[in-house]
Coordinates of C-alpha atoms in Angstrom, one line a residue:
Chain A
M1288 CA 100.1 64.0 66.0
I1289 CA 96.9 66.1 65.3
E1290 CA 93.9 65.1 67.9
L1291 CA 90.4 67.3 67.3
Q1292 CA 86.7 65.6 69.3
D1293 CA 83.8 68.1 68.6
M1294 CA 86.2 71.1 68.5
G1295 CA 83.5 74.4 68.1
F1296 CA 84.4 77.9 67.7
T1297 CA 82.6 81.1 66.9
Y1298 CA 84.8 84.5 65.5
P1299 CA 83.6 87.2 67.3
G1300 CA 80.6 89.2 66.3
S1301 CA 79.5 86.8 64.0
A1302 CA 76.1 84.3 64.7
K1303 CA 77.2 80.7 63.0
P1304 CA 80.1 78.8 64.7
L1305 CA 82.1 78.4 62.0
F1306 CA 82.7 74.9 64.2
A1307 CA 80.6 73.5 65.5
N1308 CA 81.7 70.0 66.6
L1309 CA 84.8 68.8 64.8
G1310 CA 86.3 66.3 64.4
L1311 CA 90.2 64.9 62.7
N1312 CA 93.1 62.8 63.5
V1313 CA 96.2 62.8 61.5
P1314 CA 98.2 60.1 62.5
A1315 CA 102.5 61.3 62.4
G1316 CA 104.2 60.4 58.5
T1317 CA 101.2 61.6 57.0
I1318 CA 101.0 64.6 53.4
C1319 CA 97.3 65.4 54.2
G1320 CA 95.1 68.1 51.9
L1321 CA 93.4 70.2 53.9
L1322 CA 89.7 70.6 50.9
G1323 CA 87.7 73.7 51.3
P1324 CA 85.3 76.1 49.6
N1325 CA 85.8 79.4 50.8
G1326 CA 84.8 80.6 54.2
A1327 CA 84.7 77.2 55.0
G1328 CA 87.6 77.7 57.7
K1329 CA 90.9 76.2 56.7
S1330 CA 92.9 79.1 57.1
T1331 CA 90.8 79.8 60.9
L1332 CA 92.2 75.9 61.7
L1333 CA 95.6 75.0 60.3
K1334 CA 95.8 78.8 62.8
M1335 CA 94.0 76.6 65.5
L1336 CA 96.7 73.9 65.5
A1337 CA 99.3 76.3 65.3
G1338 CA 98.0 78.3 68.9
L1339 CA 97.0 81.2 67.3
I1340 CA 93.3 80.7 67.6
F1341 CA 92.1 79.4 70.9
P1342 CA 89.0 76.8 70.2
H1343 CA 86.2 76.9 72.9
H1344 CA 84.6 73.8 73.4
G1345 CA 85.7 70.5 72.6
T1346 CA 89.4 69.3 72.1
C1347 CA 92.4 70.2 69.8
R1348 CA 95.9 68.3 70.8
V1349 CA 98.7 68.4 67.9
L1350 CA 101.9 66.7 69.2
G1351 CA 100.1 65.9 72.8
T1352 CA 99.7 69.3 74.0
A1353 CA 97.4 71.7 73.5
P1354 CA 98.5 74.9 71.2
A1355 CA 96.4 77.3 72.9
L1356 CA 99.2 76.9 75.6
R1357 CA 101.5 78.4 74.1
E1358 CA 103.9 76.3 74.7
P1359 CA 107.6 77.4 73.3
D1360 CA 108.6 73.8 73.2
L1361 CA 106.2 72.9 70.9
L1362 CA 106.3 76.3 68.9
A1363 CA 109.8 75.1 67.9
D1364 CA 107.6 71.8 67.1
I1365 CA 105.2 73.3 64.9
F1366 CA 106.2 75.6 61.8
L1367 CA 103.0 77.9 59.6
L1368 CA 103.7 79.2 56.2
P1369 CA 100.7 81.1 56.5
E1370 CA 99.0 82.9 53.1
I1371 CA 99.3 86.2 53.1
T1372 CA 103.1 86.0 54.6
F1373 CA 105.3 88.9 55.9
V1374 CA 108.7 89.2 56.1
P1375 CA 111.0 91.3 57.7
A1376 CA 113.6 94.0 55.9
I1377 CA 116.3 91.8 56.5
R1378 CA 118.7 89.2 54.0
I1379 CA 118.1 85.8 53.4
N1380 CA 121.4 85.6 56.4
T1381 CA 120.0 87.5 58.4
Y1382 CA 116.7 86.2 58.4
L1383 CA 118.7 83.1 58.9
A1384 CA 121.1 84.4 61.9
R1385 CA 118.4 85.5 64.1
Y1386 CA 116.2 82.8 63.7
A1387 CA 117.3 79.6 62.8
S1388 CA 118.0 79.4 67.1
F1389 CA 115.0 78.8 67.3
Y1390 CA 114.5 75.7 66.1
P1391 CA 116.8 73.5 67.7
K1392 CA 116.3 70.7 64.4
F1393 CA 117.2 73.6 62.3
D1394 CA 118.7 72.2 59.1
Y1395 CA 121.3 74.6 57.4
A1396 CA 122.2 72.5 54.4
V1397 CA 118.8 71.1 53.8
F1398 CA 118.1 75.3 54.0
A1399 CA 120.6 76.3 51.2
R1400 CA 120.1 72.8 49.3
V1401 CA 116.8 74.0 48.7
V1402 CA 117.3 78.0 48.6
A1403 CA 119.3 77.3 45.7
E1404 CA 116.7 75.0 44.7
F1405 CA 114.5 77.7 43.9
E1406 CA 117.4 79.7 42.9
L1407 CA 117.2 82.8 45.9
D1408 CA 119.9 84.8 46.2
I1409 CA 121.1 84.4 50.2
N1410 CA 121.7 88.0 49.4
Q1411 CA 119.1 89.4 48.5
K1412 CA 116.3 91.5 50.6
L1413 CA 113.6 89.6 51.6
H1414 CA 110.9 92.6 51.9
L1415 CA 112.2 93.3 48.6
M1416 CA 111.1 89.8 47.2
S1417 CA 108.3 89.0 45.4
L1418 CA 105.2 87.5 46.6
G1419 CA 106.4 84.2 44.9
Q1420 CA 110.2 83.7 46.2
K1421 CA 108.9 84.9 49.4
K1422 CA 107.3 82.3 49.8
K1423 CA 109.8 79.8 48.4
F1424 CA 111.9 82.0 51.1
L1425 CA 109.5 80.7 54.2
L1426 CA 109.1 77.1 52.5
A1427 CA 113.4 76.9 52.0
F1428 CA 113.2 77.9 56.0
G1429 CA 110.1 76.2 57.1
I1430 CA 111.2 72.5 55.9
A1431 CA 114.2 73.2 56.7
T1432 CA 113.0 73.7 60.9
N1433 CA 112.3 70.3 60.9
T1434 CA 109.5 70.2 62.4
R1435 CA 107.1 67.6 63.4
L1436 CA 104.0 69.3 61.8
L1437 CA 104.3 71.8 58.8
L1438 CA 101.1 74.0 57.8
M1439 CA 101.1 75.0 55.1
D1440 CA 98.2 77.8 54.1
E1441 CA 98.2 78.3 49.9
P1442 CA 101.3 77.2 49.4
T1443 CA 101.4 77.4 45.6
N1444 CA 99.6 80.8 45.1
G1445 CA 102.5 82.8 43.8
L1446 CA 104.5 80.1 42.6
D1447 CA 105.3 79.6 38.8
I1448 CA 104.9 76.1 37.5
R1449 CA 108.4 75.7 37.7
G1450 CA 108.4 76.5 41.5
K1451 CA 104.4 74.1 41.8
S1452 CA 107.0 71.3 40.7
Q1453 CA 109.8 72.6 42.5
L1454 CA 107.4 72.3 45.5
R1455 CA 106.5 68.8 44.7
Q1456 CA 109.3 67.5 44.7
I1457 CA 110.8 69.2 47.7
L1458 CA 107.3 68.0 50.7
V1459 CA 108.3 64.4 49.1
A1460 CA 112.3 65.0 49.9
H1461 CA 111.2 66.0 53.1
Y1462 CA 109.0 64.4 54.5
D1463 CA 109.0 60.8 56.8
S1464 CA 106.9 58.8 59.0
E1465 CA 107.8 61.4 62.2
R1466 CA 106.9 64.5 59.8
S1467 CA 103.0 65.8 59.0
F1468 CA 102.8 68.4 56.4
I1469 CA 98.7 69.6 55.6
I1470 CA 98.2 71.2 53.1
S1471 CA 95.5 74.0 52.3
T1472 CA 94.7 74.8 49.6
H1473 CA 91.3 76.4 46.5
Q1474 CA 94.2 74.6 43.7
V1475 CA 93.4 70.8 43.5
H1476 CA 95.4 69.8 41.2
D1477 CA 98.5 71.0 42.8
L1478 CA 98.0 68.8 45.2
D1479 CA 97.6 65.7 42.9
G1480 CA 99.6 62.9 43.8
L1481 CA 101.5 64.6 46.5
I1482 CA 99.5 63.7 49.3
D1483 CA 98.4 59.9 51.2
S1484 CA 95.3 61.1 52.2
L1485 CA 92.9 63.6 51.7
A1486 CA 89.9 65.6 54.6
I1487 CA 87.3 68.2 53.0
L1488 CA 86.5 71.2 55.6
S1489 CA 82.8 72.3 54.5
D1490 CA 79.9 74.0 56.9
G1491 CA 81.7 74.2 59.9
R1492 CA 82.8 69.8 59.7
I1493 CA 85.2 67.4 58.4
L1494 CA 83.0 65.7 55.6
L1495 CA 85.5 63.4 54.5
H1496 CA 88.8 62.4 55.8
E1497 CA 91.1 59.4 54.2
T1498 CA 93.9 58.3 52.7
M1499 CA 94.3 58.3 49.0
D1500 CA 94.7 54.8 48.9
S1501 CA 91.4 53.5 50.0
L1502 CA 89.7 56.4 47.8
S1503 CA 91.1 54.8 45.1
T1504 CA 90.2 51.1 46.3
R1505 CA 86.4 52.1 46.6
F1506 CA 86.1 54.4 43.3
S1507 CA 87.8 54.2 40.3
V1508 CA 87.7 57.3 37.0
E1509 CA 86.7 56.6 34.3
T1510 CA 86.9 59.0 31.1
L1511 CA 83.6 57.7 28.3
N1512 CA 81.6 58.8 25.8
R1513 CA 78.3 59.1 27.8
V1514 CA 77.7 58.4 31.9
P1515 CA 77.2 54.7 33.4
D1516 CA 74.1 54.0 35.3
D1517 CA 76.3 53.6 38.0
A1518 CA 78.1 56.9 38.1
I1519 CA 78.3 58.5 41.4
Y1520 CA 79.6 61.7 39.9
Y1521 CA 80.3 62.9 36.2
E1522 CA 81.6 65.9 34.8
E1523 CA 80.9 66.7 31.3
N1524 CA 84.4 68.0 30.1
L1525 CA 86.7 67.9 26.3
G1526 CA 86.5 64.2 26.1
G1527 CA 83.1 63.2 27.5
F1528 CA 82.7 62.3 30.8
A1529 CA 84.6 62.3 34.0
V1530 CA 83.2 59.5 35.8
I1531 CA 83.4 59.0 39.1
K1532 CA 82.1 55.0 40.2
S1533 CA 82.3 52.0 42.6
N1534 CA 85.7 50.3 42.4
S1535 CA 84.4 46.8 41.6
T1536 CA 87.9 45.3 40.3
G1537 CA 89.1 45.7 44.0
T1538 CA 92.0 47.3 42.4
E1539 CA 94.0 51.0 42.9
S1540 CA 92.3 53.3 40.2
R1541 CA 94.7 56.8 39.9
L1542 CA 91.5 59.0 41.2
D1543 CA 90.9 62.7 40.2
L1544 CA 90.9 65.1 43.3
G1545 CA 88.8 68.4 41.9
L1546 CA 86.5 65.3 40.8
L1547 CA 85.8 63.5 44.5
Y1548 CA 86.1 67.2 45.7
G1549 CA 83.5 68.2 43.3
M1550 CA 81.4 64.2 44.3
V1551 CA 81.1 65.2 48.2
T1552 CA 80.3 68.8 47.4
M1553 CA 77.3 67.5 45.3
Q1554 CA 76.7 65.2 47.9
Q1555 CA 76.8 67.6 51.0
E1556 CA 74.0 69.9 49.0
Q1557 CA 72.2 67.3 48.3
G1558 CA 72.4 65.8 51.8
T1559 CA 73.4 62.4 50.5
I1560 CA 76.7 62.8 52.0
A1561 CA 78.2 58.9 52.1
F1562 CA 81.1 59.4 54.3
T1563 CA 81.9 60.3 57.7
Q1564 CA 84.4 61.5 59.5
E1565 CA 87.4 60.1 59.3
T1566 CA 86.5 57.0 57.4
H1567 CA 88.3 54.4 56.7
L1568 CA 91.7 55.9 58.6
Chain B
M163 CA 111.8 76.8 83.4
N164 CA 110.1 76.7 80.1
N165 CA 109.1 80.0 80.5
L166 CA 112.4 81.4 80.6
R167 CA 115.4 79.6 78.8
W168 CA 118.6 81.8 78.6
P169 CA 119.7 81.1 75.2
R170 CA 116.6 81.5 73.7
F171 CA 115.6 85.2 75.8
Q172 CA 119.2 85.6 74.8
R173 CA 118.2 85.1 70.6
L174 CA 114.9 87.0 71.0
F175 CA 116.3 89.4 73.1
L176 CA 119.3 90.3 70.2
N177 CA 116.9 90.5 67.8
D178 CA 114.5 92.7 68.9
L179 CA 117.6 94.5 70.2
Q180 CA 118.3 94.3 65.9
T181 CA 114.4 95.6 65.7
Q182 CA 114.4 98.6 67.5
G183 CA 117.9 99.2 67.6
R184 CA 117.5 101.0 64.1
K185 CA 114.4 103.3 65.1
I186 CA 116.6 104.3 68.3
L187 CA 119.5 105.1 66.0
M188 CA 117.5 106.9 64.3
G189 CA 115.3 109.0 66.3
S190 CA 118.9 109.8 68.4
A191 CA 120.5 111.1 65.4
G192 CA 117.4 113.4 64.6
A193 CA 116.8 114.7 68.6
L194 CA 120.8 115.2 68.6
V195 CA 120.7 117.5 65.9
V196 CA 117.5 119.5 67.3
G197 CA 118.7 119.4 70.2
V198 CA 121.9 120.9 69.5
L199 CA 120.2 123.5 68.2
L200 CA 118.1 124.7 70.6
Y201 CA 121.0 124.7 72.9
L202 CA 122.9 127.2 71.1
T203 CA 119.8 129.4 69.8
V204 CA 119.1 129.4 74.0
M205 CA 123.3 130.4 74.0
S206 CA 123.4 133.0 71.8
G207 CA 121.3 135.7 74.9
P208 CA 123.6 136.0 78.2
N209 CA 122.2 132.4 79.6
G210 CA 125.1 130.8 80.6
D211 CA 124.6 130.0 84.1
V212 CA 121.1 128.0 83.6
L213 CA 120.4 124.2 84.1
L214 CA 119.3 123.7 80.4
Y215 CA 119.6 120.2 81.1
R216 CA 116.6 119.3 83.2
A217 CA 114.5 120.7 81.2
F218 CA 116.2 119.4 77.6
F219 CA 117.4 115.6 79.0
I220 CA 113.6 115.4 81.1
I221 CA 111.5 116.0 77.8
A222 CA 113.7 114.0 75.4
M223 CA 114.4 111.2 77.7
Y224 CA 110.4 110.9 78.1
A225 CA 109.8 112.2 74.3
G226 CA 112.5 109.8 73.0
G227 CA 111.1 106.5 75.3
L228 CA 107.6 106.8 75.9
T229 CA 107.6 107.2 72.5
L230 CA 109.4 104.0 71.0
T231 CA 107.2 102.0 74.2
S232 CA 104.9 103.4 72.9
M233 CA 105.1 101.2 69.2
I234 CA 107.6 98.2 71.0
F235 CA 104.6 96.1 70.5
S236 CA 103.0 96.9 67.2
D237 CA 104.2 94.0 65.7
M238 CA 101.8 91.9 67.9
H239 CA 99.2 93.8 66.4
H240 CA 99.6 94.5 62.6
P241 CA 97.4 92.0 60.2
D242 CA 100.5 90.5 59.0
E243 CA 103.3 90.6 60.9
R244 CA 101.3 89.6 64.3
Y245 CA 102.0 85.6 62.4
F246 CA 105.7 86.2 62.5
Y247 CA 104.7 87.5 66.1
L248 CA 103.7 84.9 67.5
M249 CA 104.7 81.8 65.9
Q250 CA 108.4 83.5 66.9
P251 CA 108.9 80.0 69.8
V252 CA 109.3 82.1 72.4
S253 CA 107.4 82.4 75.7
N254 CA 105.8 85.2 76.9
F255 CA 107.4 86.0 80.0
E256 CA 110.9 86.4 77.6
R257 CA 108.7 88.5 75.1
I258 CA 107.9 91.9 77.6
L259 CA 111.4 91.1 79.1
S260 CA 113.3 91.8 76.2
R261 CA 110.8 95.1 74.9
Y262 CA 110.6 95.9 78.8
L263 CA 114.5 95.9 79.8
I264 CA 115.3 97.4 75.8
S265 CA 112.6 100.6 76.2
G266 CA 113.0 101.4 79.3
P267 CA 116.1 99.8 82.0
L268 CA 118.4 100.0 79.2
F269 CA 117.2 102.6 77.5
H270 CA 117.3 104.9 80.0
V271 CA 121.2 103.7 79.9
Y272 CA 122.2 104.3 76.6
F273 CA 119.6 107.6 76.6
V274 CA 122.1 109.2 80.2
A275 CA 125.1 108.1 77.9
L276 CA 123.8 110.0 75.2
Y277 CA 122.3 112.6 76.4
Y278 CA 126.7 113.3 78.3
V279 CA 127.2 113.1 74.1
F280 CA 125.7 115.7 73.0
E281 CA 126.4 118.2 75.6
M282 CA 130.1 117.5 74.6
V283 CA 129.4 118.2 71.4
A284 CA 126.9 121.1 72.0
R285 CA 129.0 123.1 74.8
V286 CA 131.7 123.4 72.2
L287 CA 130.2 124.7 69.5
S288 CA 128.6 127.0 71.8
N289 CA 131.7 128.3 73.7
L290 CA 133.1 128.2 69.6
F291 CA 130.5 130.8 68.7
F292 CA 128.7 132.7 71.6
G293 CA 132.2 132.0 74.4
Q294 CA 129.5 130.6 77.4
A295 CA 128.1 127.4 77.3
A296 CA 125.5 126.8 80.4
Q297 CA 125.6 124.0 83.3
F298 CA 127.1 121.0 82.6
F299 CA 125.0 118.4 82.9
D300 CA 124.4 116.6 86.6
Y301 CA 122.8 112.9 86.6
R302 CA 123.4 113.9 89.9
D303 CA 120.8 116.2 90.1
S304 CA 118.0 115.8 92.2
V305 CA 115.4 116.4 90.2
I306 CA 117.2 114.4 87.3
Q307 CA 117.1 111.4 89.2
G308 CA 113.2 112.0 90.4
A309 CA 112.9 112.3 86.3
S310 CA 114.5 109.0 85.9
R311 CA 112.9 107.1 88.4
L312 CA 109.3 108.3 87.3
Y313 CA 110.9 106.6 84.1
L314 CA 110.4 104.1 84.7
V315 CA 107.1 103.6 85.8
A316 CA 106.3 106.2 83.5
H317 CA 107.3 104.0 81.2
A318 CA 105.3 100.9 82.9
V319 CA 102.4 102.4 82.1
V320 CA 103.0 103.5 78.8
L321 CA 104.1 99.8 78.1
L322 CA 101.3 98.4 79.4
G323 CA 98.8 100.3 77.4
A324 CA 101.5 99.3 74.8
I325 CA 100.1 95.6 74.3
Y326 CA 96.6 97.0 75.0
F327 CA 96.1 100.1 72.7
R328 CA 96.5 98.6 69.0
S329 CA 97.2 102.2 68.2
Y330 CA 98.0 105.2 68.9
A331 CA 99.0 103.5 72.1
L332 CA 100.5 106.8 73.9
A333 CA 97.9 108.7 73.2
K334 CA 95.3 107.1 74.1
T335 CA 97.7 106.4 77.4
I336 CA 97.7 109.5 78.6
L337 CA 94.1 109.6 77.6
S338 CA 93.0 106.6 79.7
L339 CA 95.2 107.8 81.8
A340 CA 93.5 110.9 82.0
G341 CA 90.6 109.9 83.4
L342 CA 91.3 107.2 85.2
V343 CA 93.2 110.0 87.8
L344 CA 90.0 112.9 87.2
A345 CA 87.4 110.0 88.2
C346 CA 89.5 108.7 91.3
I347 CA 89.7 112.5 92.3
T348 CA 85.5 112.5 91.4
V349 CA 85.4 109.6 93.3
L350 CA 87.7 110.0 95.7
W351 CA 85.7 113.6 96.1
F352 CA 81.9 112.3 96.5
S353 CA 83.0 109.7 99.0
M354 CA 84.9 112.8 101.6
R355 CA 81.7 115.5 100.9
L356 CA 79.4 112.8 102.4
V357 CA 81.8 111.2 104.6
F358 CA 83.1 114.1 106.1
W359 CA 79.9 117.1 104.9
D360 CA 81.1 119.4 108.2
Y361 CA 84.2 119.5 107.2
F362 CA 82.7 121.2 104.1
P363 CA 82.1 124.8 104.9
S364 CA 81.3 125.6 100.6
L365 CA 81.2 122.8 97.8
F366 CA 85.0 122.4 97.3
A367 CA 86.9 123.5 100.2
F368 CA 87.5 121.3 102.4
A369 CA 88.8 122.2 106.2
P370 CA 89.3 119.3 108.8
A371 CA 89.1 120.2 112.6
N372 CA 92.1 120.7 114.7
E373 CA 94.5 119.6 111.5
P374 CA 97.2 121.2 110.3
A375 CA 96.6 121.1 106.2
T376 CA 99.8 119.7 105.6
S377 CA 99.5 116.7 107.1
F378 CA 98.0 115.5 104.1
H379 CA 100.3 116.4 102.0
P380 CA 102.5 113.3 100.6
A381 CA 105.3 114.9 101.3
N382 CA 104.6 114.5 105.1
W383 CA 104.4 110.9 104.8
P384 CA 107.1 108.4 105.8
T385 CA 109.6 108.0 103.9
Y386 CA 109.3 103.9 103.3
I387 CA 105.8 103.1 103.0
H388 CA 106.1 106.3 100.0
W389 CA 108.8 103.7 98.0
F390 CA 107.0 100.6 99.0
I391 CA 103.7 102.0 97.1
A392 CA 105.7 102.9 94.2
V393 CA 107.3 100.4 93.9
A394 CA 104.3 97.8 94.4
L395 CA 102.7 100.0 92.8
Y396 CA 105.1 99.2 89.3
L397 CA 105.5 96.0 90.2
W398 CA 101.5 95.6 89.8
V399 CA 101.3 97.3 86.0
L400 CA 104.6 95.9 85.0
F401 CA 102.1 91.7 86.0
I402 CA 99.0 94.0 84.7
A403 CA 101.6 94.5 81.1
Y404 CA 102.6 90.8 81.1
T405 CA 98.8 88.8 81.9
T406 CA 97.0 91.2 79.0
L407 CA 99.4 90.0 77.1
Q408 CA 98.7 87.0 77.5
D409 CA 95.2 87.9 76.3
H410 CA 95.3 89.7 73.9
E411 CA 97.8 86.3 71.6
A412 CA 94.2 84.4 72.4

């Protein structure tokens, strides 16, 4: 679905490359969470996958084609929900009439169902909506396009608690083995229980990309009163210490994404990162 | 051909037309009111025989059409709208063709129809108030025909400017064009001055020996060469506009 190899990119005027030799492979039928600190290049990566920014070197292929070619057939199979949402000053049904036909697999029934689930008024003018409503509308449209790749940049920004819950249910309900969702966010807990693989991007490279199944058999998370000697990483919380340890039992453990992210970034800072690109995928 | 697929182009064209249509209609209504007022002002004096349409038609067509053209790619340059523009699954060729048609040939056809409406309204009011009206608009008038052809050329240049410049496209295009023309004249003059040193009796005056001055006038060129160069330049400007649009997507 997505193949990146030795991909490099530097913003004009910047001395330091954003991506030096970035590599990532995402198979079809994946909900991948993309995490990383501010300025790591998460949004840039999504724009690159959508053919909005072109890599300076290396390979970037999406659905077998280079997005930089901006082939209309490829663009009709990718939907990007950007962080800053722009919608034209028209009603939902007008938007549908104007833009849905660009997507050959657009499902009007799915759109109507998701819009109803998000409690949006089909006659409402888009530019008069709140940020959360605009996001909900674009998510409904993106889901209904049935594109094989749905890229979401901070999709939960502006969504209320109920909206976040609805989003998770809708994404799970409309994902299949032919379709992949890439979700970039700072809100790691919004991804808990939703994603089946995790990619952490920092300093222009992928620090970790692994399935949640694999991670949960390698690591376990426990809340303890004290930090054990074999702790790989811990954070103090109200109940004691949330600790990541090696999973010696071999049974899957429920992971805390925030804790996992903290562990990876700490290991990166210490230079003891235990992961390589494309581990276990 | 993936670059031009009819159903997709049709949808894009209709979308562009609907997006620009509102601006065009509002601009037309404003121009109609201002035009009628100006017409009546001129007709309030003894000006019944003037060819008012020559000035009105040409000024309004150039001002309206070139302003519309200069703004037709503003969404591509807008930081937020840009993603919406770029993510539409259409080809570059379809994008430029759609907007070229709307702001160029189709705008011209629309404007001619609008001008006939304006003339009829203005004449009725002028006859009512002042008992006279200017000569009726004649599209076959050679001045109007020439101005209409030149509009398409100017339109192609401004379309290129609209793609190339992020803001104030019309002003920047005019300034760039003026600069380019000035630079060409300067280079040409210097070249002539150096190569034909003996033919310059003073610093600027050019007096070629045994050649009547009129033979250098473009009006004396063979018509077909004149037309060929004009059409080739026109197509070249459109091609440059197309490649510039591709570059701007990067």
